[in-house]
mmCIF file of C-alpha atoms and ligand atoms in Angstrom:
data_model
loop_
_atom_site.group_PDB
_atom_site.id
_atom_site.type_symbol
_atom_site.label_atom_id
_atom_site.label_comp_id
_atom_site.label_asym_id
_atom_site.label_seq_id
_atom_site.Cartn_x
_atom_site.Cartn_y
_atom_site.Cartn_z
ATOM 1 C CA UNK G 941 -7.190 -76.205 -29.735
ATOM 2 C CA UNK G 942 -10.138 -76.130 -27.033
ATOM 3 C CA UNK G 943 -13.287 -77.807 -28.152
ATOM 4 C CA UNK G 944 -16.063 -75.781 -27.037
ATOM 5 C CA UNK G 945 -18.404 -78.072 -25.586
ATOM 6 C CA UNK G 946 -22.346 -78.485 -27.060
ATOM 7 C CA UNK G 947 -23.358 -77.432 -24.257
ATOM 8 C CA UNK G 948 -21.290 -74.722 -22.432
ATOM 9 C CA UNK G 949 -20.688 -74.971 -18.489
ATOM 10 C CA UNK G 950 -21.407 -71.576 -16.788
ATOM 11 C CA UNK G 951 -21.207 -70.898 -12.745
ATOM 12 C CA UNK G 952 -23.287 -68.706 -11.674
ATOM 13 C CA UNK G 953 -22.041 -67.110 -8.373
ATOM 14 C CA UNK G 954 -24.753 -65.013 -6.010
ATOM 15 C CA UNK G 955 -23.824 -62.510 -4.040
ATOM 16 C CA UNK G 956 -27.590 -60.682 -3.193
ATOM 17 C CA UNK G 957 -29.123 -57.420 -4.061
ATOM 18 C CA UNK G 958 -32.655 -56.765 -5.477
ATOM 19 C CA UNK G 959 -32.182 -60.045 -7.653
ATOM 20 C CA UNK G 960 -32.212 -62.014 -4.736
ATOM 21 C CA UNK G 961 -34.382 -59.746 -2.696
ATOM 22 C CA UNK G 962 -37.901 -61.000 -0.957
ATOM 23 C CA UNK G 963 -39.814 -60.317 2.336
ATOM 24 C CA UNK G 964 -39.507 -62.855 5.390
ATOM 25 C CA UNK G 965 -42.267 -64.655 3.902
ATOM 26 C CA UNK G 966 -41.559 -64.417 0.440
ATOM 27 C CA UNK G 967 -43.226 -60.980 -0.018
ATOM 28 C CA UNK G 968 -42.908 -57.435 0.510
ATOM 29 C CA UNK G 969 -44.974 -56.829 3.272
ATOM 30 C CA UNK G 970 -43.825 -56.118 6.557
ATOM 31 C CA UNK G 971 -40.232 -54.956 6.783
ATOM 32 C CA UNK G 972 -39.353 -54.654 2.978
ATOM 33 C CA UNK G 973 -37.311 -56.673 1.259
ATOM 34 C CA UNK G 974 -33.519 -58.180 1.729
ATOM 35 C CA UNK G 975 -31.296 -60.336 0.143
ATOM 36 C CA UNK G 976 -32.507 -63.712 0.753
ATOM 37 C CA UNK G 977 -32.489 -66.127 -2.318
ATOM 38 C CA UNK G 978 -28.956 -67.852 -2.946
ATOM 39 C CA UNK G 979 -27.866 -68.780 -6.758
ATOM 40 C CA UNK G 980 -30.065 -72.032 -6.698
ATOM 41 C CA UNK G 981 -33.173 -70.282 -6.647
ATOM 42 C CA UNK G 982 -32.668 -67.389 -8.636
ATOM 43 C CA UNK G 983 -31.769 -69.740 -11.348
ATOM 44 C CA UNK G 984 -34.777 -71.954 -10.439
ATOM 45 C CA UNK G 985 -37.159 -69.645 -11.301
ATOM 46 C CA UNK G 986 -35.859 -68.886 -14.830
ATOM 47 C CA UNK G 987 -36.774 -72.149 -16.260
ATOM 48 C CA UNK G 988 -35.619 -71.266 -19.888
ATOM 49 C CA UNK G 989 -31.634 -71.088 -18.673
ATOM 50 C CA UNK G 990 -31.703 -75.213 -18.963
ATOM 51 C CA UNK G 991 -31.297 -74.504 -23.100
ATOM 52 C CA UNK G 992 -28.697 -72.445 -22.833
ATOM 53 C CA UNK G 993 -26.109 -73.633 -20.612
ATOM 54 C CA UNK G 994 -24.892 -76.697 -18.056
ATOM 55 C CA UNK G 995 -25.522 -74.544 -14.881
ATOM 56 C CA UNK G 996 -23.397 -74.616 -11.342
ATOM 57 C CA UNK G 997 -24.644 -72.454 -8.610
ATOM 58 C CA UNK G 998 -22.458 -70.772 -6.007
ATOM 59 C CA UNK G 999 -23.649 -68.791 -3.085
ATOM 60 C CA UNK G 1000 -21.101 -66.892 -2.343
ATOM 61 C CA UNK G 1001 -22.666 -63.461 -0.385
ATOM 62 C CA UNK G 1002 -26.220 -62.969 0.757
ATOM 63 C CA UNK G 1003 -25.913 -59.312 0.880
ATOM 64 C CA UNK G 1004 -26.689 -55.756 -0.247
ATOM 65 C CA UNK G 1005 -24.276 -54.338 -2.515
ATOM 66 C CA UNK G 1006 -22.913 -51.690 -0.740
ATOM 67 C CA UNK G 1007 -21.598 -54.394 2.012
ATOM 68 C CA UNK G 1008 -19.135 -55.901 -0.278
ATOM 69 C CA UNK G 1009 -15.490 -54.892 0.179
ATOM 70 C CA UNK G 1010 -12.625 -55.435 -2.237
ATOM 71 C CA UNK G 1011 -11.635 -58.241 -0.226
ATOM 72 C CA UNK G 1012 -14.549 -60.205 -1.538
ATOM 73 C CA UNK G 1013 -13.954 -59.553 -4.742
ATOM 74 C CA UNK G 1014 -10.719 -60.263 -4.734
ATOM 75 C CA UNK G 1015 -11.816 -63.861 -3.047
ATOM 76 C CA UNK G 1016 -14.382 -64.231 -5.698
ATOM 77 C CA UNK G 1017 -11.943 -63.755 -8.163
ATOM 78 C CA UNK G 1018 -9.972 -66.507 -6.946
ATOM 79 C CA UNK G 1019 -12.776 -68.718 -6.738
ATOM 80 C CA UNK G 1020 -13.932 -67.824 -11.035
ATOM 81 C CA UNK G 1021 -10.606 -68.415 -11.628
ATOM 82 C CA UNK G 1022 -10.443 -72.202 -10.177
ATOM 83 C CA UNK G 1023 -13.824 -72.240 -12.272
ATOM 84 C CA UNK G 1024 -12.228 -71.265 -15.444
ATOM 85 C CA UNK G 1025 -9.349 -73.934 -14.451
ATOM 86 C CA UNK G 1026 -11.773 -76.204 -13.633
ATOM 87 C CA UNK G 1027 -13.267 -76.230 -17.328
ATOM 88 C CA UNK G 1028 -16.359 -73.569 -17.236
ATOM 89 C CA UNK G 1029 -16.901 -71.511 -20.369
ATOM 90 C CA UNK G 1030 -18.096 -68.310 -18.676
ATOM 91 C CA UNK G 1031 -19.425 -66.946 -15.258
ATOM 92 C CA UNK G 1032 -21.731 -65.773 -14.320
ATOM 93 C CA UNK G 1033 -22.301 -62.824 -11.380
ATOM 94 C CA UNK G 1034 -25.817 -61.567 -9.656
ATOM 95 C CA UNK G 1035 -25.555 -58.841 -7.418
ATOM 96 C CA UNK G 1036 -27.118 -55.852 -6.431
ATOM 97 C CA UNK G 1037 -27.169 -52.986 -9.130
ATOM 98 C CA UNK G 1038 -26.186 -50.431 -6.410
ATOM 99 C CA UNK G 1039 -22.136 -51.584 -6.770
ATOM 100 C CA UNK G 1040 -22.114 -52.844 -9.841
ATOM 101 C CA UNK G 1041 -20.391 -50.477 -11.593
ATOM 102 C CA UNK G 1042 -17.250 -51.299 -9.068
ATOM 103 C CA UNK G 1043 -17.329 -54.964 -8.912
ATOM 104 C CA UNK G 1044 -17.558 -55.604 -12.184
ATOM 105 C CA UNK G 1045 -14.481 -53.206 -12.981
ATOM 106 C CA UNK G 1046 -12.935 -54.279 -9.452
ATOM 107 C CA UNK G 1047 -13.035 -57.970 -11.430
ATOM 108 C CA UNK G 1048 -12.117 -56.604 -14.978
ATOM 109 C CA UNK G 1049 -8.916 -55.625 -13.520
ATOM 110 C CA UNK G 1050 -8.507 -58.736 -11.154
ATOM 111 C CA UNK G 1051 -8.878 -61.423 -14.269
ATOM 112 C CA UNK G 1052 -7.315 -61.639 -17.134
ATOM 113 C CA UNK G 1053 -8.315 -64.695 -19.012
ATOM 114 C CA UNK G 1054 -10.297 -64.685 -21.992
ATOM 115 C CA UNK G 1055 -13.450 -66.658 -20.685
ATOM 116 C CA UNK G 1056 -16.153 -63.535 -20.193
ATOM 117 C CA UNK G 1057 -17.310 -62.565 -16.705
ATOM 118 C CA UNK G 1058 -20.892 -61.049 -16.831
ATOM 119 C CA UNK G 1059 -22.147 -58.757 -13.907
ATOM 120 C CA UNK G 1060 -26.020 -58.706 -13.406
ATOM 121 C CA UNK G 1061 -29.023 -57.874 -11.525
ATOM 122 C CA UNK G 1062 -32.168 -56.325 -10.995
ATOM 123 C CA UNK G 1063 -34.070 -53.326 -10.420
ATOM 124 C CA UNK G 1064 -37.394 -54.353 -9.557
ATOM 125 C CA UNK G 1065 -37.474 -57.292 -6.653
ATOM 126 C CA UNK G 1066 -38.764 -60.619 -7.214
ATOM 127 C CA UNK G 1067 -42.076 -59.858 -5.341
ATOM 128 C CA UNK G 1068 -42.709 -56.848 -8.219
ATOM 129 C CA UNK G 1069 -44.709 -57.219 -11.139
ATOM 130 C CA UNK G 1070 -42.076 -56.885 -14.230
ATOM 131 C CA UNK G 1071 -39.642 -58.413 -11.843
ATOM 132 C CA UNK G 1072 -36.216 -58.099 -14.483
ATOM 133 C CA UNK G 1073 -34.038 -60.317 -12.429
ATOM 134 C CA UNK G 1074 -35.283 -63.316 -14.159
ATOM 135 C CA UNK G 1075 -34.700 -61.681 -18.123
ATOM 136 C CA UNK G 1076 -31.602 -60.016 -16.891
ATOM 137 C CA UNK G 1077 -30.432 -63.659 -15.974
ATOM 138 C CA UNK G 1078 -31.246 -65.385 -19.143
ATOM 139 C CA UNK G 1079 -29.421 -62.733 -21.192
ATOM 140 C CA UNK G 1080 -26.263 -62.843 -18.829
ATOM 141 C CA UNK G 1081 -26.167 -66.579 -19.140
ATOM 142 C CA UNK G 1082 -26.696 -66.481 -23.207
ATOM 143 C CA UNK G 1083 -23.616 -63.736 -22.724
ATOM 144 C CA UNK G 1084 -21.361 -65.862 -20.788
ATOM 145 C CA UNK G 1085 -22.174 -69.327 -22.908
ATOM 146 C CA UNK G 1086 -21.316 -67.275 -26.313
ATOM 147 C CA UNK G 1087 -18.370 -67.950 -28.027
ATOM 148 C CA UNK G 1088 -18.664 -64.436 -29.455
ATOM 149 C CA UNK G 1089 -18.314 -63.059 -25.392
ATOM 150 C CA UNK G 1090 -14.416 -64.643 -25.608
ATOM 151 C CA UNK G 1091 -12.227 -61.791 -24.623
ATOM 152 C CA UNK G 1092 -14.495 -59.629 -23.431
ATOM 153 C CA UNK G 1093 -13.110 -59.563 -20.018
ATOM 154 C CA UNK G 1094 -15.724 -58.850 -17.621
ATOM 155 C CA UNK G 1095 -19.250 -56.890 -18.542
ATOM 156 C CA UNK G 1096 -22.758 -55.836 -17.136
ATOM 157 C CA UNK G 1097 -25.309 -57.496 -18.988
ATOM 158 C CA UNK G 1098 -28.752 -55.225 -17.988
ATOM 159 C CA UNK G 1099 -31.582 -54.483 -20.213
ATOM 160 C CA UNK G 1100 -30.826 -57.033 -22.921
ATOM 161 C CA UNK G 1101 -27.548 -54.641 -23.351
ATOM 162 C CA UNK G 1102 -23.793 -55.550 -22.478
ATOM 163 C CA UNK G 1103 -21.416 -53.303 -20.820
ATOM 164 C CA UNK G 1104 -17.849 -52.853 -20.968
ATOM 165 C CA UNK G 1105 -16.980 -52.894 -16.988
ATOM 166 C CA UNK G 1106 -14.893 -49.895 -17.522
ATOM 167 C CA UNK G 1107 -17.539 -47.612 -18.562
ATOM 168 C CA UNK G 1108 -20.640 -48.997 -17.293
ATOM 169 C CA UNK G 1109 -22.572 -46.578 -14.406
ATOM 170 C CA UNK G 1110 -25.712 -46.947 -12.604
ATOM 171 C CA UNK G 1111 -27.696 -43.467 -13.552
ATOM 172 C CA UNK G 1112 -30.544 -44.269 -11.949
ATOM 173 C CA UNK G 1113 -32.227 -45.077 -8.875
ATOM 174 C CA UNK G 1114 -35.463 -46.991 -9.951
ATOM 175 C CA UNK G 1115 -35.437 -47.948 -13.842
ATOM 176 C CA UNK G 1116 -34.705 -50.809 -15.224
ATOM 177 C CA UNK G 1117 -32.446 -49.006 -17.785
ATOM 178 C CA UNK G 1118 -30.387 -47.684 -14.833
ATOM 179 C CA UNK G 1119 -27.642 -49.158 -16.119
ATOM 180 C CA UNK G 1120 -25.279 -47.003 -18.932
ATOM 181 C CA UNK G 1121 -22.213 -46.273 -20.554
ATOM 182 C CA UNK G 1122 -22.423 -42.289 -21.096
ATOM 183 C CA UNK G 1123 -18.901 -42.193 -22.510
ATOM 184 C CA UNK G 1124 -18.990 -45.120 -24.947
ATOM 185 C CA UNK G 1125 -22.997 -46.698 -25.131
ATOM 186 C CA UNK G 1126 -22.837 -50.518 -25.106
ATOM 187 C CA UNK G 1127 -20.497 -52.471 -26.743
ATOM 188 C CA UNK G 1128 -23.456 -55.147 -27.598
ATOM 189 C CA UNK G 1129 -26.397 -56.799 -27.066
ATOM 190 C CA UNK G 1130 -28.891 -59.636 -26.680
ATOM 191 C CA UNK G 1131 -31.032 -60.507 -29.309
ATOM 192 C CA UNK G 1132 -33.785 -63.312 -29.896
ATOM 193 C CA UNK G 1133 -31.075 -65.112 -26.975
ATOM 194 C CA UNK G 1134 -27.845 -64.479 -29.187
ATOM 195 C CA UNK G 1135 -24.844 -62.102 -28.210
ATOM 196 C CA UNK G 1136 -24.278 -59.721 -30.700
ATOM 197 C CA UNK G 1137 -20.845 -58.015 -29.850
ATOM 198 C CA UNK G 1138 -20.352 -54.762 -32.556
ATOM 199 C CA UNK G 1139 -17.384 -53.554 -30.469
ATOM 200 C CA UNK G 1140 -14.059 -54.644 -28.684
ATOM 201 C CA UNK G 1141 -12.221 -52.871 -26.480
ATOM 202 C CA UNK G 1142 -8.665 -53.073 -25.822
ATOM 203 C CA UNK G 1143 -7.556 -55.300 -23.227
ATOM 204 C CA UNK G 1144 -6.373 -53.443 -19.892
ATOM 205 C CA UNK G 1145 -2.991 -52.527 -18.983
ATOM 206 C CA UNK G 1146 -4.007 -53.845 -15.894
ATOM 207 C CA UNK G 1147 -1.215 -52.870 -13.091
ATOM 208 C CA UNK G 1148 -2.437 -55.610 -10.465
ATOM 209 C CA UNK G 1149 -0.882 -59.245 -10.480
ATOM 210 C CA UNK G 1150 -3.263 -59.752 -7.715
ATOM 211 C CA UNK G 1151 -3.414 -57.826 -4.382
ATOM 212 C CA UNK G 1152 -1.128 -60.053 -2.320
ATOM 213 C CA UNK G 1153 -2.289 -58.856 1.053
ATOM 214 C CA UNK G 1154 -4.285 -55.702 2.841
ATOM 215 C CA UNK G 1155 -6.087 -53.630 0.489
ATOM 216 C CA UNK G 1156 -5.265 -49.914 1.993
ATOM 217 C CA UNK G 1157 -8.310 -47.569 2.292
ATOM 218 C CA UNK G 1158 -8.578 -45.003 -0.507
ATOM 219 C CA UNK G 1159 -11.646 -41.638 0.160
ATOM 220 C CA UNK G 1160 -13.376 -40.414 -2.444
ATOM 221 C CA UNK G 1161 -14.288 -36.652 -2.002
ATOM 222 C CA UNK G 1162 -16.419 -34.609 -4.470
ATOM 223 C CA UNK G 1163 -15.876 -30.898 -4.903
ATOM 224 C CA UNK G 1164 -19.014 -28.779 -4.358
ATOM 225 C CA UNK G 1165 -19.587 -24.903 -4.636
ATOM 226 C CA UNK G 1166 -18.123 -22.700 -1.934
ATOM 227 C CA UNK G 1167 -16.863 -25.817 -0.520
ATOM 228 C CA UNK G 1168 -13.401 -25.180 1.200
ATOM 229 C CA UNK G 1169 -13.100 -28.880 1.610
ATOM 230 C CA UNK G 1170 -11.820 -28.740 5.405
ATOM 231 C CA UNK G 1171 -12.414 -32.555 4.781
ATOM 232 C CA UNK G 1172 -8.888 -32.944 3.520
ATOM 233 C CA UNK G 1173 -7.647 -32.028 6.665
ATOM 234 C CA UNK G 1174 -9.052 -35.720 8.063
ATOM 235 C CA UNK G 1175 -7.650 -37.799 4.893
ATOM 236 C CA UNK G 1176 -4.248 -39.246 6.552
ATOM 237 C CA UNK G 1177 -5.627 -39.238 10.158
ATOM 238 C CA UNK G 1178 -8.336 -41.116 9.375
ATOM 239 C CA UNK G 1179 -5.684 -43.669 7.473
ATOM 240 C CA UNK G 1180 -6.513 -42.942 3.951
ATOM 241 C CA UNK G 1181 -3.741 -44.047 1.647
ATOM 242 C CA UNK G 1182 -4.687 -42.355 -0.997
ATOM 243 C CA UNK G 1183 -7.068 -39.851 -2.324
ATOM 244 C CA UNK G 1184 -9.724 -39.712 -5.248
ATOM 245 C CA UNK G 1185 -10.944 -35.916 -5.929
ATOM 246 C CA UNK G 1186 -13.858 -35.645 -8.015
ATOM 247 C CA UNK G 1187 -13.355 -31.930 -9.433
ATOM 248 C CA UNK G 1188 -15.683 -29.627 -11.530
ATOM 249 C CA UNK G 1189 -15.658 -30.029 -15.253
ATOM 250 C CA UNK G 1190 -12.753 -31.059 -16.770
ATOM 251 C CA UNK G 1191 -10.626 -31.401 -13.519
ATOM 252 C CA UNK G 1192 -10.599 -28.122 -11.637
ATOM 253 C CA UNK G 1193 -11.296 -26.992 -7.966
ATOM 254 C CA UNK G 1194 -11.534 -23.740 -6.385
ATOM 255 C CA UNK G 1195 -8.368 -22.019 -5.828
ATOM 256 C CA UNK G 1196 -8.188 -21.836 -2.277
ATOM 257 C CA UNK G 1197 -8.402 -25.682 -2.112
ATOM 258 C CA UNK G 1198 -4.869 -25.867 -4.051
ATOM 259 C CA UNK G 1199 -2.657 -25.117 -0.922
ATOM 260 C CA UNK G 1200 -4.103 -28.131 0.616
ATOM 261 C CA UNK G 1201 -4.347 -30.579 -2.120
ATOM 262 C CA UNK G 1202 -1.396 -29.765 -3.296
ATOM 263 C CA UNK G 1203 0.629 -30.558 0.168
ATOM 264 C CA UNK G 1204 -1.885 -33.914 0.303
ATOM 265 C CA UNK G 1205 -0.085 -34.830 -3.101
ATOM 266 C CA UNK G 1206 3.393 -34.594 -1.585
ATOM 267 C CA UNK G 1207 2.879 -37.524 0.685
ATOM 268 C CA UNK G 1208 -0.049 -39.713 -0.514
ATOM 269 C CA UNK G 1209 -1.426 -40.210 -4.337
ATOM 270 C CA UNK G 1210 -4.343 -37.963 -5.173
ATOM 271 C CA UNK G 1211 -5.948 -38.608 -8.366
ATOM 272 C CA UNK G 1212 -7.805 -36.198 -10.286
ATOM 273 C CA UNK G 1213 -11.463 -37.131 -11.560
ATOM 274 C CA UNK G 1214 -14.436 -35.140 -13.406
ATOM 275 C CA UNK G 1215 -17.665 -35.200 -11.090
ATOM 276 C CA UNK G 1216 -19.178 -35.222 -14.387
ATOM 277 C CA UNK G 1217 -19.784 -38.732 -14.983
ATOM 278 C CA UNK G 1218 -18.813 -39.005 -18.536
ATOM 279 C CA UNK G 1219 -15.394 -37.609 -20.781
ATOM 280 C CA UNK G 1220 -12.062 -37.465 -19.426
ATOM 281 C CA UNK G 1221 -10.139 -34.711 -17.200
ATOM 282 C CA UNK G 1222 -8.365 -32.577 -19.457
ATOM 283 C CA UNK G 1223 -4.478 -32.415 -19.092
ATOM 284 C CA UNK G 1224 -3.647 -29.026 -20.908
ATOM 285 C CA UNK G 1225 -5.866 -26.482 -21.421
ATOM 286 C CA UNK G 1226 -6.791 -24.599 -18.501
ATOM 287 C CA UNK G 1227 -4.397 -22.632 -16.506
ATOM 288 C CA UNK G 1228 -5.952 -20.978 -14.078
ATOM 289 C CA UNK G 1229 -5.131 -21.444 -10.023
ATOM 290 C CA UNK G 1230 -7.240 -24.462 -9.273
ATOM 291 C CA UNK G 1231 -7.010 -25.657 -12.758
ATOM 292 C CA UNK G 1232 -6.358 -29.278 -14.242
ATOM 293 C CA UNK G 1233 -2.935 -27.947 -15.650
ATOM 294 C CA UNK G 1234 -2.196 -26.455 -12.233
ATOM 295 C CA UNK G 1235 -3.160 -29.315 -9.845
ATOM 296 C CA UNK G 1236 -1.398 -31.579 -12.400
ATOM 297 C CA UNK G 1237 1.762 -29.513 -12.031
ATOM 298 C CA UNK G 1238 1.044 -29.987 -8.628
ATOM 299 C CA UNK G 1239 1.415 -33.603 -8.072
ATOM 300 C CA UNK G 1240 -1.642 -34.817 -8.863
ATOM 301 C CA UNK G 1241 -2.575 -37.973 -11.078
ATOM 302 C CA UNK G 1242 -5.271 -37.507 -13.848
ATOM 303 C CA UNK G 1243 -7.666 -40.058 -13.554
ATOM 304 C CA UNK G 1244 -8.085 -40.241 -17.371
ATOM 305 C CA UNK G 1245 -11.990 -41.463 -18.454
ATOM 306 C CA UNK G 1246 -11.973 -43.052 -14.773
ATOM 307 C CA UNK G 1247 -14.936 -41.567 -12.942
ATOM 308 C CA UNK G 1248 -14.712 -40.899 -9.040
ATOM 309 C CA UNK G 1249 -15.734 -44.600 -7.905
ATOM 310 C CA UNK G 1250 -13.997 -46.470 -10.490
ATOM 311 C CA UNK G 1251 -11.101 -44.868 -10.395
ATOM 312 C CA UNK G 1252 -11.335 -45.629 -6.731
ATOM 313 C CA UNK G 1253 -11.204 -49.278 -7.392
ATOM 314 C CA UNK G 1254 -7.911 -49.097 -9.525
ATOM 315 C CA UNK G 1255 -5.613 -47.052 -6.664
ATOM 316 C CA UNK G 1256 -7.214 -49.204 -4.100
ATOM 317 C CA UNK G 1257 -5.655 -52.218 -5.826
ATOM 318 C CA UNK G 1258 -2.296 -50.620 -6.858
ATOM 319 C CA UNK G 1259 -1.914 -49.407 -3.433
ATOM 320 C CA UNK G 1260 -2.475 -53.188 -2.460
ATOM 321 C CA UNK G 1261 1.289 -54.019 -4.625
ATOM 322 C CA UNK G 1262 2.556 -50.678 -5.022
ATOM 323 C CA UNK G 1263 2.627 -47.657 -2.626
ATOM 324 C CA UNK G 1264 4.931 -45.608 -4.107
ATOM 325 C CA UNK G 1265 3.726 -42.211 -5.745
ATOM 326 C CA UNK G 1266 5.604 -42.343 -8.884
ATOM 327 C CA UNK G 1267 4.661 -46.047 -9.306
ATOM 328 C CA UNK G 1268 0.427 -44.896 -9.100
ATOM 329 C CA UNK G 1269 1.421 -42.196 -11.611
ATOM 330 C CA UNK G 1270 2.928 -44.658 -14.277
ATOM 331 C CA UNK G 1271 0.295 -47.361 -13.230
ATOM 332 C CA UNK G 1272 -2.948 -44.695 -14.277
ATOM 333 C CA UNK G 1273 -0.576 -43.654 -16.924
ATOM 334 C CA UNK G 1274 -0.618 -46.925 -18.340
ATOM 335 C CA UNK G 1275 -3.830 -48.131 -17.991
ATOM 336 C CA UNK G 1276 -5.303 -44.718 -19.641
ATOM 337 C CA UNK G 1277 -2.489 -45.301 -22.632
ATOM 338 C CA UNK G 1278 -4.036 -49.325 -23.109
ATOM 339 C CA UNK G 1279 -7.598 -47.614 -22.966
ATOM 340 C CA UNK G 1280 -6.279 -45.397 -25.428
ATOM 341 C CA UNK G 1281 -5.778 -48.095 -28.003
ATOM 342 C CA UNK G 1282 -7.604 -48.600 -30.969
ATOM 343 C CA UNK G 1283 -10.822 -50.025 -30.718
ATOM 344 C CA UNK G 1284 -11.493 -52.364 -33.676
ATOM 345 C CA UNK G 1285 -14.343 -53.936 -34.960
ATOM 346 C CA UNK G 1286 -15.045 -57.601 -34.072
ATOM 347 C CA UNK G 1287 -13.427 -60.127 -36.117
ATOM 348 C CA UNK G 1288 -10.666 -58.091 -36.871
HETATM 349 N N1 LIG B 1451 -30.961 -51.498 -4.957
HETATM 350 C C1 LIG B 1451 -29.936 -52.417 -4.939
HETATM 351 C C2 LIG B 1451 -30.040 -53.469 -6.034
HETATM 352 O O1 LIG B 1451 -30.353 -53.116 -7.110
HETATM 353 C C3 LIG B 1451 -29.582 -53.012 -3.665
HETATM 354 C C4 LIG B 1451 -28.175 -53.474 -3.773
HETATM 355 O O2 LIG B 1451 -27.399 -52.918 -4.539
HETATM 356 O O3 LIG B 1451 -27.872 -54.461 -3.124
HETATM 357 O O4 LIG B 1451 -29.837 -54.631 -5.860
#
């Protein structure tokens, strides 16, 4: 049996973004701000973390979030898991809120312990009054030292809410409740500094053992209206290896996209998304040319409750073991079917 100890060890691993965001001389005049504060300093200034939890710091990326690649992750990944071998009780991640929605699912799908992994950030910089870096912090750290977080896998913590990874979007450019789950709401919360979970998911099906080498490119195109999407033209010369389509609705496109879709499908995976950002492509009920039942007849994959970027995530890493077409098909197959199981109240 593993003792929990009094007080839980929890590595908090920086990576930049508004959290760790200040001016060349600590302010934002001048040039704006950038990711300059490393792990050590955003927990510095949050003087209440030194109840919660035995803290490590890791500096691990200074940057915005739109500069990290899947091959960082997958590196970071590594590196939480020596942590967890190493002894910690939970991780922590600050990063910018711009990515988040991808890392933390890019990570979700990458470990599969059951020590939680809690994504966080900000929205307003340090140098702004109502700075939430330092709040967000606190409540990731409470997350990630909580017995209750075991098995969660990995989640956003924003707002004093928690977020499953898989559901979690940024919906916002400026507030600090940018972060949301529009198909599911949050699976918990923080309250008076305790982690209240009221709902657990269903571990992942996860496909990945681990990408063992290059992680192939995968584009992401979103239908428009009156777009002919001459775009898909450039997909395999520009060394895509696979395509995400984020269609209308419930999966559809117009019909005189099908011709070229369809003969993408034949020799790379493209999945089918909803450009909605919330519910699920349908798989049966539409049957018109350009239709989810007709590109799905067509060859290609549904991308189930995936949106466009996170479904992104999950071919990139399949592609990474697996390039067969077939092989994607089952793998979104069976991550959608694990998705699909029941979702049970805690302590069950
Ligand atoms: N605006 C972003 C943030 O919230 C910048 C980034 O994602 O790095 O941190």
């Amino acid at each position: 049996m593993n003792e929990r100890p009094r007080t839980p060890r929890v590595t908090v691993f920086s990576l930049g973004g508004t959290i760790a965001a200040t001016g060349a001389g600590g302010d934002a005049q001048g040039d704006g701000v950038s990711p300059r504060l490393g792990a050590d300093e955003i927990v510095d200034a949050v003087p209440q973390l030194g109840g919660v939890a035995e803290l490590e710091t890791v500096a691990f990326r200074q940057i915005p979030s739109g500069d990290i690649t899947l091959a960082d992750l997958v590196e970071l990944a590594d590196e939480i898991s020596r942590r967890f071998d190493d002894g910690v009780a939970g991780v922590v991640v600050t990063q910018g809120t711009d990515t988040i929605e991808e890392t933390s699912f890019a990570l979700d799908l990458l470990l599969h312990g059951e020590r939680p992994v809690v994504v966080t950030g900000a929205m307003r910089n340090p140098t702004m009054a109502g700075a939430d870096g330092p709040a967000n912090l606190l409540a990731a750290v409470q997350v990630a030292s909580s017995a209750e977080a075991s098995g969660l896998g990995a989640v956003v913590v924003f707002d004093d809410e928690i977020h499953a990874a898989r559901f979690v979007r940024k919906t916002h450019s400026s507030s600090t409740g940018a972060l949301r789950s529009p198909s599911a709401g949050p699976i918990g919360w923080v309250s008076e500094g305790r982690c209240r979970v009221v709902l657990r998911l269903a571990r992942l099906a996860s496909p990945v053992v681990g990408p063992t080498g290059v992680i192939p490119s995968v584009a992401l195109l979103t239908v428009s209206v009156g777009d002919d999407m001459a775009l898909l033209a450039q997909v395999e010369a520009s060394g895509y290896a696979g395509l995400v389509v984020e269609a209308f609705g419930a999966g559809h496109v117009p019909a005189r996209v099908v011709p070229r879709l369809a003969d993408l499908a034949t020799r790379i995976p493209v999945i089918l998304a909803t450009r909605t950002g919330a519910g699920e492509v349908l798989q049966g009920t539409y049957g018109f040319p350009g239709s989810e039942r007709d590109l799905i007849s067509r060859g290609l994959i549904p991308a189930g409750f995936l949106d466009g970027p996170k479904a992104r995530v999950l071919l990139s890493l399949v592609l990474s073991v697996e390039s067969d077409i077939d092989a994607v098909r089952s793998a979104f197959a069976n991550f959608n079917a694990s998705v699909g199981a029941p979702i049970t109240s805690h302590g069950s």
